[in-house]
GROMACS .gro file of C-alpha atoms in nm:
model
  238
    1UNK     CA    1  -6.631   9.243  23.829
    2UNK     CA    2  -6.715   9.539  23.602
    3UNK     CA    3  -7.055   9.395  23.515
    4UNK     CA    4  -7.135   9.325  23.880
    5UNK     CA    5  -7.037   9.681  23.973
    6UNK     CA    6  -7.254   9.820  23.692
    7UNK     CA    7  -7.559   9.626  23.809
    8UNK     CA    8  -7.511   9.734  24.170
    9UNK     CA    9  -7.471  10.101  24.077
   10UNK     CA   10  -7.763  10.095  23.831
   11UNK     CA   11  -7.992   9.957  24.100
   12UNK     CA   12  -7.940  10.258  24.328
   13UNK     CA   13  -7.881  10.533  24.068
   14UNK     CA   14  -8.136  10.810  24.020
   15UNK     CA   15  -8.039  10.847  23.654
   16UNK     CA   16  -7.881  10.602  23.407
   17UNK     CA   17  -7.713  10.728  23.091
   18UNK     CA   18  -7.723  10.453  22.829
   19UNK     CA   19  -7.483  10.474  22.533
   20UNK     CA   20  -7.722  10.299  22.292
   21UNK     CA   21  -8.085  10.197  22.254
   22UNK     CA   22  -7.981   9.835  22.309
   23UNK     CA   23  -7.834   9.936  22.644
   24UNK     CA   24  -8.161  10.112  22.732
   25UNK     CA   25  -8.359   9.798  22.657
   26UNK     CA   26  -8.122   9.596  22.877
   27UNK     CA   27  -8.176   9.837  23.165
   28UNK     CA   28  -8.552   9.813  23.123
   29UNK     CA   29  -8.531   9.434  23.142
   30UNK     CA   30  -8.332   9.472  23.465
   31UNK     CA   31  -8.616   9.674  23.615
   32UNK     CA   32  -8.478  10.026  23.583
   33UNK     CA   33  -8.768  10.272  23.540
   34UNK     CA   34  -8.796  10.412  23.188
   35UNK     CA   35  -8.810  10.770  23.316
   36UNK     CA   36  -8.464  10.725  23.472
   37UNK     CA   37  -8.292  10.616  23.149
   38UNK     CA   38  -8.148  10.857  22.891
   39UNK     CA   39  -7.978  10.744  22.569
   40UNK     CA   40  -7.683  10.978  22.524
   41UNK     CA   41  -7.407  10.793  22.341
   42UNK     CA   42  -7.073  10.703  22.497
   43UNK     CA   43  -6.846  10.974  22.634
   44UNK     CA   44  -6.550  10.772  22.503
   45UNK     CA   45  -6.651  10.888  22.155
   46UNK     CA   46  -6.649  11.248  22.281
   47UNK     CA   47  -6.285  11.200  22.383
   48UNK     CA   48  -6.200  11.039  22.050
   49UNK     CA   49  -6.364  11.316  21.847
   50UNK     CA   50  -6.195  11.585  22.056
   51UNK     CA   51  -5.854  11.424  22.007
   52UNK     CA   52  -5.896  11.400  21.631
   53UNK     CA   53  -6.020  11.758  21.601
   54UNK     CA   54  -5.765  11.922  21.829
   55UNK     CA   55  -5.448  11.721  21.764
   56UNK     CA   56  -5.331  11.633  21.414
   57UNK     CA   57  -5.252  11.263  21.408
   58UNK     CA   58  -4.968  11.172  21.172
   59UNK     CA   59  -4.885  10.807  21.090
   60UNK     CA   60  -4.604  10.790  21.345
   61UNK     CA   61  -4.583  10.594  21.671
   62UNK     CA   62  -4.304  10.627  21.926
   63UNK     CA   63  -4.123  10.865  21.694
   64UNK     CA   64  -4.107  10.623  21.401
   65UNK     CA   65  -4.317  10.624  21.082
   66UNK     CA   66  -4.568  10.343  21.055
   67UNK     CA   67  -4.501  10.066  20.803
   68UNK     CA   68  -4.800  10.082  20.569
   69UNK     CA   69  -5.030   9.906  20.511
   70UNK     CA   70  -5.074   9.733  20.845
   71UNK     CA   71  -5.316   9.553  21.072
   72UNK     CA   72  -5.374   9.647  21.435
   73UNK     CA   73  -5.394   9.361  21.684
   74UNK     CA   74  -5.506   9.375  22.046
   75UNK     CA   75  -5.576   9.053  22.235
   76UNK     CA   76  -5.553   9.026  22.610
   77UNK     CA   77  -5.884   8.911  22.759
   78UNK     CA   78  -5.866   8.627  23.007
   79UNK     CA   79  -6.096   8.413  22.794
   80UNK     CA   80  -5.827   8.417  22.522
   81UNK     CA   81  -5.534   8.319  22.741
   82UNK     CA   82  -5.354   7.999  22.650
   83UNK     CA   83  -5.454   7.804  22.340
   84UNK     CA   84  -5.695   8.069  22.201
   85UNK     CA   85  -5.421   8.332  22.202
   86UNK     CA   86  -5.183   8.086  22.036
   87UNK     CA   87  -5.445   8.032  21.766
   88UNK     CA   88  -5.479   8.409  21.715
   89UNK     CA   89  -5.101   8.445  21.678
   90UNK     CA   90  -5.087   8.156  21.431
   91UNK     CA   91  -5.368   8.316  21.230
   92UNK     CA   92  -5.165   8.638  21.211
   93UNK     CA   93  -4.863   8.445  21.084
   94UNK     CA   94  -5.078   8.286  20.813
   95UNK     CA   95  -5.215   8.624  20.707
   96UNK     CA   96  -4.866   8.773  20.682
   97UNK     CA   97  -4.749   8.472  20.482
   98UNK     CA   98  -5.032   8.523  20.233
   99UNK     CA   99  -4.979   8.901  20.201
  100UNK     CA  100  -4.611   8.984  20.202
  101UNK     CA  101  -4.667   9.359  20.190
  102UNK     CA  102  -4.871   9.371  20.511
  103UNK     CA  103  -4.731   9.460  20.853
  104UNK     CA  104  -4.892   9.410  21.195
  105UNK     CA  105  -4.873   9.627  21.507
  106UNK     CA  106  -4.952   9.460  21.838
  107UNK     CA  107  -4.940   9.668  22.160
  108UNK     CA  108  -4.878   9.401  22.422
  109UNK     CA  109  -5.062   9.390  22.751
  110UNK     CA  110  -4.802   9.345  23.028
  111UNK     CA  111  -4.978   9.039  23.172
  112UNK     CA  112  -4.726   8.750  23.159
  113UNK     CA  113  -5.004   8.523  23.034
  114UNK     CA  114  -5.012   8.740  22.721
  115UNK     CA  115  -4.642   8.824  22.682
  116UNK     CA  116  -4.520   8.466  22.738
  117UNK     CA  117  -4.760   8.338  22.472
  118UNK     CA  118  -4.719   8.607  22.207
  119UNK     CA  119  -4.345   8.672  22.206
  120UNK     CA  120  -4.231   8.314  22.128
  121UNK     CA  121  -4.467   8.299  21.828
  122UNK     CA  122  -4.447   8.651  21.687
  123UNK     CA  123  -4.138   8.804  21.842
  124UNK     CA  124  -3.897   8.726  21.558
  125UNK     CA  125  -4.120   8.803  21.262
  126UNK     CA  126  -3.978   9.098  21.065
  127UNK     CA  127  -4.321   9.245  20.990
  128UNK     CA  128  -4.471   9.209  21.336
  129UNK     CA  129  -4.414   9.512  21.557
  130UNK     CA  130  -4.468   9.421  21.922
  131UNK     CA  131  -4.512   9.742  22.119
  132UNK     CA  132  -4.530   9.828  22.489
  133UNK     CA  133  -4.863   9.965  22.616
  134UNK     CA  134  -4.933  10.295  22.440
  135UNK     CA  135  -5.080  10.624  22.548
  136UNK     CA  136  -5.426  10.715  22.423
  137UNK     CA  137  -5.322  10.942  22.136
  138UNK     CA  138  -5.065  10.694  22.004
  139UNK     CA  139  -5.314  10.409  22.015
  140UNK     CA  140  -5.576  10.616  21.835
  141UNK     CA  141  -5.312  10.692  21.572
  142UNK     CA  142  -5.258  10.318  21.519
  143UNK     CA  143  -5.631  10.257  21.493
  144UNK     CA  144  -5.695  10.551  21.261
  145UNK     CA  145  -5.440  10.450  20.997
  146UNK     CA  146  -5.471  10.069  21.007
  147UNK     CA  147  -5.633   9.867  20.728
  148UNK     CA  148  -5.846   9.691  20.988
  149UNK     CA  149  -5.824   9.572  21.348
  150UNK     CA  150  -5.826   9.230  21.510
  151UNK     CA  151  -5.932   9.281  21.869
  152UNK     CA  152  -6.102   9.140  22.175
  153UNK     CA  153  -6.140   9.488  22.328
  154UNK     CA  154  -6.482   9.647  22.371
  155UNK     CA  155  -6.340   9.997  22.359
  156UNK     CA  156  -6.162   9.928  22.030
  157UNK     CA  157  -6.489   9.807  21.880
  158UNK     CA  158  -6.659  10.137  21.964
  159UNK     CA  159  -6.372  10.357  21.849
  160UNK     CA  160  -6.320  10.162  21.527
  161UNK     CA  161  -6.689  10.196  21.446
  162UNK     CA  162  -6.670  10.574  21.475
  163UNK     CA  163  -6.348  10.586  21.270
  164UNK     CA  164  -6.489  10.358  21.000
  165UNK     CA  165  -6.242  10.075  21.054
  166UNK     CA  166  -6.352   9.712  21.011
  167UNK     CA  167  -6.293   9.489  21.313
  168UNK     CA  168  -6.249   9.114  21.338
  169UNK     CA  169  -6.376   9.057  21.691
  170UNK     CA  170  -6.163   8.790  21.859
  171UNK     CA  171  -6.451   8.666  22.074
  172UNK     CA  172  -6.744   8.428  22.045
  173UNK     CA  173  -6.986   8.705  22.146
  174UNK     CA  174  -6.976   9.079  22.201
  175UNK     CA  175  -7.145   9.322  22.438
  176UNK     CA  176  -7.149   9.563  22.142
  177UNK     CA  177  -7.395   9.391  21.902
  178UNK     CA  178  -7.444   9.725  21.726
  179UNK     CA  179  -7.098   9.684  21.571
  180UNK     CA  180  -7.213   9.365  21.397
  181UNK     CA  181  -7.549   9.511  21.303
  182UNK     CA  182  -7.404   9.814  21.120
  183UNK     CA  183  -7.153   9.596  20.938
  184UNK     CA  184  -6.822   9.716  21.082
  185UNK     CA  185  -6.752   9.399  21.278
  186UNK     CA  186  -6.749   9.023  21.239
  187UNK     CA  187  -6.724   8.771  21.522
  188UNK     CA  188  -6.435   8.535  21.450
  189UNK     CA  189  -6.349   8.404  21.797
  190UNK     CA  190  -6.007   8.246  21.829
  191UNK     CA  191  -6.049   8.002  21.540
  192UNK     CA  192  -5.743   8.030  21.317
  193UNK     CA  193  -5.918   7.934  20.995
  194UNK     CA  194  -6.206   8.177  21.044
  195UNK     CA  195  -5.972   8.464  21.130
  196UNK     CA  196  -5.763   8.402  20.820
  197UNK     CA  197  -6.068   8.366  20.594
  198UNK     CA  198  -6.224   8.694  20.709
  199UNK     CA  199  -5.890   8.876  20.689
  200UNK     CA  200  -5.837   8.753  20.333
  201UNK     CA  201  -6.174   8.894  20.230
  202UNK     CA  202  -6.090   9.235  20.374
  203UNK     CA  203  -5.750   9.235  20.203
  204UNK     CA  204  -5.857   9.096  19.866
  205UNK     CA  205  -6.211   9.224  19.809
  206UNK     CA  206  -6.205   9.603  19.779
  207UNK     CA  207  -6.581   9.630  19.735
  208UNK     CA  208  -6.641   9.439  20.059
  209UNK     CA  209  -6.376   9.644  20.236
  210UNK     CA  210  -6.531   9.975  20.131
  211UNK     CA  211  -6.875   9.854  20.236
  212UNK     CA  212  -6.748   9.775  20.586
  213UNK     CA  213  -6.504  10.064  20.627
  214UNK     CA  214  -6.782  10.314  20.693
  215UNK     CA  215  -6.804  10.547  20.992
  216UNK     CA  216  -7.110  10.499  21.214
  217UNK     CA  217  -7.226  10.696  21.517
  218UNK     CA  218  -7.422  10.415  21.678
  219UNK     CA  219  -7.201  10.440  21.990
  220UNK     CA  220  -7.202  10.819  21.997
  221UNK     CA  221  -7.156  11.127  21.785
  222UNK     CA  222  -6.919  11.317  22.012
  223UNK     CA  223  -7.188  11.510  22.198
  224UNK     CA  224  -7.270  11.267  22.478
  225UNK     CA  225  -7.128  11.495  22.748
  226UNK     CA  226  -7.351  11.780  22.634
  227UNK     CA  227  -7.661  11.560  22.660
  228UNK     CA  228  -7.562  11.429  23.003
  229UNK     CA  229  -7.494  11.779  23.133
  230UNK     CA  230  -7.833  11.897  23.006
  231UNK     CA  231  -8.017  11.617  23.187
  232UNK     CA  232  -7.828  11.679  23.511
  233UNK     CA  233  -7.889  12.053  23.491
  234UNK     CA  234  -8.262  11.994  23.445
  235UNK     CA  235  -8.268  11.753  23.740
  236UNK     CA  236  -8.093  12.005  23.963
  237UNK     CA  237  -8.350  12.270  23.875
  238UNK     CA  238  -8.638  12.044  23.980
   0.00000   0.00000   0.00000
């Protein structure tokens, strides 16, 4: 429904603010006039930058220190319900079996389709920390201090890219191809073997890890709101 809503709104909007050049090209292909499109970056990165700059983030969540090092896991998309999510959980168990010093934090979406799959597989593992849904600052804390993330979330892909955190994207495709292009992300789907293989590389090969753990501003540099406000102010003066 989000994509349908976007297309409907874009078709009647006077101005479209595209986070990236790829998004601008997509709008052009949909018939949006070039003079109505402005590449500004994503305001989500503005919020992330503001949080980091104004609130010191210590490695604590829900009042407890984080067990380091750790992986951050988020998986809740409908396309991963059922067998794919089981495969993701089994991949995590294999990773933890291979690296006995690694922990995993998994904020669980309240959807029963997620909870009823994840808890029976991961609920009793001593190094898996299943958490309730977190507030924004606590989640950013988890993302900022993790070794890398395994996620099917689009927002996590953007935030991790800005923070310089590698992401194993638990999908067959992504609406954020820029993440793959700059090297922060790898598409692994819900294939257990592929997830484990990519995780092993990030945990064993320090040179590869450093090459992929680089901050990029492809989704925004924290000044998107300023650019949007400037365009709107100019339009209002016309």
